[in-house]
PDB file of N, CA and C in Angstrom:
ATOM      1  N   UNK A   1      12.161  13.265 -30.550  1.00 66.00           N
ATOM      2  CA  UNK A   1      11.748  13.963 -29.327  1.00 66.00           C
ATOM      3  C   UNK A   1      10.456  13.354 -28.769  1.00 66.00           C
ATOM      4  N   UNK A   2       9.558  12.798 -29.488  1.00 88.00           N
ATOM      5  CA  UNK A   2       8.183  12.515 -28.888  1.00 88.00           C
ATOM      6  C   UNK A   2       8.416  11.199 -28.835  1.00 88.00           C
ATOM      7  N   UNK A   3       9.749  10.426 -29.036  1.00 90.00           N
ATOM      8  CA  UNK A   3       9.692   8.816 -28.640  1.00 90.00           C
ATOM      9  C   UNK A   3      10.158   8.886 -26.885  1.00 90.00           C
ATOM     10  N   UNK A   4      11.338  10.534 -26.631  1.00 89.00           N
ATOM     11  CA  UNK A   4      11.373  10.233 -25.285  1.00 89.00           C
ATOM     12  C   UNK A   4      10.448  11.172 -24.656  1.00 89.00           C
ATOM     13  N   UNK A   5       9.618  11.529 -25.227  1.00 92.00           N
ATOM     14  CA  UNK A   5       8.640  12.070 -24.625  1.00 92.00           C
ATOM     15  C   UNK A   5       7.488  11.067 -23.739  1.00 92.00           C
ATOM     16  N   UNK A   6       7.535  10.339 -24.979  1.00 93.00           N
ATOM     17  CA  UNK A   6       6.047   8.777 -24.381  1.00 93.00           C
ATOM     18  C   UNK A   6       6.632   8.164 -23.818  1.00 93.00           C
ATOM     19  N   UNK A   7       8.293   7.657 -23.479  1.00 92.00           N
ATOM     20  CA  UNK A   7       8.964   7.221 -22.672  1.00 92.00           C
ATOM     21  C   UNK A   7       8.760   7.682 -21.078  1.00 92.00           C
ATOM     22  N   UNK A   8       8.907   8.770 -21.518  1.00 92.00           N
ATOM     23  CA  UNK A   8       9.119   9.737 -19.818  1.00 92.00           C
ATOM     24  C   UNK A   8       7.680   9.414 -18.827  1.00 92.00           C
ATOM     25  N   UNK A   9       6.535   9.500 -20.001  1.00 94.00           N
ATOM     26  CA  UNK A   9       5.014   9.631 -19.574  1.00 94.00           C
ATOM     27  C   UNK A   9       5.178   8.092 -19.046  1.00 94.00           C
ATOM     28  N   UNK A  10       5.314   7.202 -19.437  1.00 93.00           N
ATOM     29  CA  UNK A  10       5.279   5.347 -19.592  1.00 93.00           C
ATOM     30  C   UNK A  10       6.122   5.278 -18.147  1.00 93.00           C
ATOM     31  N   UNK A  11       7.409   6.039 -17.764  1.00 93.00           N
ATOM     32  CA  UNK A  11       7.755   6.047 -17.191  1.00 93.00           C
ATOM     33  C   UNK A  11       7.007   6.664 -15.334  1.00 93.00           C
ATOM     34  N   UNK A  12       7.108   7.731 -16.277  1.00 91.00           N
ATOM     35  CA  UNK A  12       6.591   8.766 -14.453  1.00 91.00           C
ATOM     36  C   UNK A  12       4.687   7.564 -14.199  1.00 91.00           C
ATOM     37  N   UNK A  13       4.107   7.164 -15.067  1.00 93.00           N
ATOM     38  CA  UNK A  13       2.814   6.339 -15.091  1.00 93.00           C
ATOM     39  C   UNK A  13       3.279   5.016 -14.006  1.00 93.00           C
ATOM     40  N   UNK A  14       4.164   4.722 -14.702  1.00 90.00           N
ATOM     41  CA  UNK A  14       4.853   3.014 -13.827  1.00 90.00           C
ATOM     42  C   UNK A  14       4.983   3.296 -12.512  1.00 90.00           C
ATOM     43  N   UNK A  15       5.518   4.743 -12.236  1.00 88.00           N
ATOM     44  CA  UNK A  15       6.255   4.911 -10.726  1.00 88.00           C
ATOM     45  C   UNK A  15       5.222   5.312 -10.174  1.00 88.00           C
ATOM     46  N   UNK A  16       4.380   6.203 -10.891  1.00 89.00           N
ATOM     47  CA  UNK A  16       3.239   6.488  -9.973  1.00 89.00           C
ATOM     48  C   UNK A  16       1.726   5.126  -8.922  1.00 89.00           C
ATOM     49  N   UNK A  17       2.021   4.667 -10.512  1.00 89.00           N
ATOM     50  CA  UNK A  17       0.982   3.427 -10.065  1.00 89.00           C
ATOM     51  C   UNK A  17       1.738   2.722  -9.222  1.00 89.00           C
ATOM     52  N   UNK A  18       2.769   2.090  -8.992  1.00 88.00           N
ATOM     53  CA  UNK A  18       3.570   1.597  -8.071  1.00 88.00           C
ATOM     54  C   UNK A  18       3.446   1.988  -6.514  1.00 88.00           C
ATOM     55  N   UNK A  19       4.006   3.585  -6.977  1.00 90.00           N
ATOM     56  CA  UNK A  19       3.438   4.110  -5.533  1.00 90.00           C
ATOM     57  C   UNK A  19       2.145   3.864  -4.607  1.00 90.00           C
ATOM     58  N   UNK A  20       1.489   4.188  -5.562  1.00 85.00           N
ATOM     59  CA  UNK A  20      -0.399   3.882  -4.969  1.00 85.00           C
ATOM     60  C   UNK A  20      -0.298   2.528  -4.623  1.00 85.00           C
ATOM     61  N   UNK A  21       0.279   1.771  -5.124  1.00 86.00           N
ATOM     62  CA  UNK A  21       0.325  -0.052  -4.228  1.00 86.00           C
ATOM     63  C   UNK A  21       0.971   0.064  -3.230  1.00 86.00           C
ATOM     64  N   UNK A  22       2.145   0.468  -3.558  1.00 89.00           N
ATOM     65  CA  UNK A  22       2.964   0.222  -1.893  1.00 89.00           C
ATOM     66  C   UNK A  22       2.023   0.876  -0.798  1.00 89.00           C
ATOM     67  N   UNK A  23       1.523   2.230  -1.079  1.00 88.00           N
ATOM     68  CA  UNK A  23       0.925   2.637  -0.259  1.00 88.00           C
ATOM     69  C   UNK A  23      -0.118   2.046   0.448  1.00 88.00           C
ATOM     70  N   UNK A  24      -1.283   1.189  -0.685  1.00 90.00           N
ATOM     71  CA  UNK A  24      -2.069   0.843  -0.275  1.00 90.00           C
ATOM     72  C   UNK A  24      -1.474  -0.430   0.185  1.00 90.00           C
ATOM     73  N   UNK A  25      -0.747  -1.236   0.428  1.00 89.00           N
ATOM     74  CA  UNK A  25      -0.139  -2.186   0.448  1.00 89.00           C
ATOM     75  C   UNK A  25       0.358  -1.693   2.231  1.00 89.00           C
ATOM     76  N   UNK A  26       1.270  -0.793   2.167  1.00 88.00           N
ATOM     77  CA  UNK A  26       1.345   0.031   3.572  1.00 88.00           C
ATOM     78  C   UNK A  26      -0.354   0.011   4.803  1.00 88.00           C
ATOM     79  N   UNK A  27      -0.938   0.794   3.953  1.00 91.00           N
ATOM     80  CA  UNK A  27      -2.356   0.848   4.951  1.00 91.00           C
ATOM     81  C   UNK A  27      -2.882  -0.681   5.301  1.00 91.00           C
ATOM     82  N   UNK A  28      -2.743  -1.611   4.090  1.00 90.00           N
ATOM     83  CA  UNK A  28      -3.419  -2.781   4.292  1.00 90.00           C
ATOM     84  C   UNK A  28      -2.663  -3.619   5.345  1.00 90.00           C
ATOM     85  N   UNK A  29      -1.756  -3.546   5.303  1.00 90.00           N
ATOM     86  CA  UNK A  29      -0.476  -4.395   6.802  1.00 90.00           C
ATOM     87  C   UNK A  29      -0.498  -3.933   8.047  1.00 90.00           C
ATOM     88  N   UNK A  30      -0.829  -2.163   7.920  1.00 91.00           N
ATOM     89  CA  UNK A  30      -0.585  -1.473   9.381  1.00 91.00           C
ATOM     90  C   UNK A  30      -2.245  -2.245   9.922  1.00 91.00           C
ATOM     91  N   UNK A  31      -3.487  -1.716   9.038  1.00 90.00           N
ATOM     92  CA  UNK A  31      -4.436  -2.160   9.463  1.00 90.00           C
ATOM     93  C   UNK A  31      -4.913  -3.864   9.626  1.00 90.00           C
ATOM     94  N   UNK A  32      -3.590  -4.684   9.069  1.00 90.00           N
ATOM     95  CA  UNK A  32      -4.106  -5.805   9.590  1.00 90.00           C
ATOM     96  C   UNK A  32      -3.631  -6.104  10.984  1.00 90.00           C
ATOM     97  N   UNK A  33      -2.305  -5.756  10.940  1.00 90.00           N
ATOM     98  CA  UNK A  33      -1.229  -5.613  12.153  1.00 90.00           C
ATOM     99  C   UNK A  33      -2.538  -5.465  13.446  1.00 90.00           C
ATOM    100  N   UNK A  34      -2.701  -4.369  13.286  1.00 90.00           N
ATOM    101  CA  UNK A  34      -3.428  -3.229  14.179  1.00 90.00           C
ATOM    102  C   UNK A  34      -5.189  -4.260  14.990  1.00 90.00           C
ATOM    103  N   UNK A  35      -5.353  -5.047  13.716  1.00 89.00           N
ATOM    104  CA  UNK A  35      -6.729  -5.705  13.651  1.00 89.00           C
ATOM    105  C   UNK A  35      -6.151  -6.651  14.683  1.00 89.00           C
ATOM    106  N   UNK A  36      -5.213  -7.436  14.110  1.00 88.00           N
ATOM    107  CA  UNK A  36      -4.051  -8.401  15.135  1.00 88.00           C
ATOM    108  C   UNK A  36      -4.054  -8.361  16.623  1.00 88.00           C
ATOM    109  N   UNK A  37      -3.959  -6.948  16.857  1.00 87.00           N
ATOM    110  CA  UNK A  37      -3.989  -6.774  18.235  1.00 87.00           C
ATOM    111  C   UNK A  37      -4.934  -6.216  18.939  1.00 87.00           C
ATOM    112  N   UNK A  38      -5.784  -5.661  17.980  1.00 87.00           N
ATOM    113  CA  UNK A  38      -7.289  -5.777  18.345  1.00 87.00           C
ATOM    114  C   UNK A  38      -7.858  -6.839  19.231  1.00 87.00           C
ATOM    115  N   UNK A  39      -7.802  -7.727  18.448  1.00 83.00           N
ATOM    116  CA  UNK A  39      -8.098  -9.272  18.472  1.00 83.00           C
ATOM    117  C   UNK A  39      -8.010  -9.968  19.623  1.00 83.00           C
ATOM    118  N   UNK A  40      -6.317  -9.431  19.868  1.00 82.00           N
ATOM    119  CA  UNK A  40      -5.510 -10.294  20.961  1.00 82.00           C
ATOM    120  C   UNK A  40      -6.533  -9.557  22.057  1.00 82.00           C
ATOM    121  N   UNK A  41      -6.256  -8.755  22.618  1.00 80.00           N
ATOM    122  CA  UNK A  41      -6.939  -7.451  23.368  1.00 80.00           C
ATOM    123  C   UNK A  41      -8.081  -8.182  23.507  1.00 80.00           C
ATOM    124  N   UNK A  42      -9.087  -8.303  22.983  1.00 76.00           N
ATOM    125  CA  UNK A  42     -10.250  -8.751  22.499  1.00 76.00           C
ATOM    126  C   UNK A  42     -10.412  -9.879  23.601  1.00 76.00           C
ATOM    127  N   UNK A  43      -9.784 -10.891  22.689  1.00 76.00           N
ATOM    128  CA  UNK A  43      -9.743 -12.618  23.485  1.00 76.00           C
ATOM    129  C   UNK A  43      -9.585 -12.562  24.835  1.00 76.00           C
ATOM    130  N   UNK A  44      -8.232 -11.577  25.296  1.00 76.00           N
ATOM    131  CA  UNK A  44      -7.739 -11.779  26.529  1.00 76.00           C
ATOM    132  C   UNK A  44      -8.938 -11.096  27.245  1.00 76.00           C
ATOM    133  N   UNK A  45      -9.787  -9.648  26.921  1.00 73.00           N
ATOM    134  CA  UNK A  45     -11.535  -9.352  27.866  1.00 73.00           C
ATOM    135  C   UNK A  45     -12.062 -10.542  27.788  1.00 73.00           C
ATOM    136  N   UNK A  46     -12.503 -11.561  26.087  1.00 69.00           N
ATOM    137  CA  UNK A  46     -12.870 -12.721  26.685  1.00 69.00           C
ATOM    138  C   UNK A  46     -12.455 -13.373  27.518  1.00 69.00           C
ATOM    139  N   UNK A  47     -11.552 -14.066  27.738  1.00 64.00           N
ATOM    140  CA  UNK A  47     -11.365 -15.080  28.424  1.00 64.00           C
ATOM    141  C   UNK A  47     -10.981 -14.261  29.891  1.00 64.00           C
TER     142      UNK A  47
END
């Protein structure tokens, strides 16, 4: 019982930490995306 117990924990641990990347992985793309067109925006007041 306590081998699928530390299994389950090893388990729900993997998916969780996973999650927190994609996520942060999510914020880090929208906000580069976003910086992207900042940028563009930006250049085109410059010029």
């Amino acid at each position: 019982m306590s081998d699928i117990q530390n299994y389950l924990n090893a388990f729900l641990y993997i998916v969780v930490r996973t999650n927190i990347l994609q996520q942060f992985g999510w914020t880090l793309a929208i906000s580069m995306i976003l910086g992207a067109l900042f940028l563009d925006k930006f250049k085109v007041l410059l010029w």
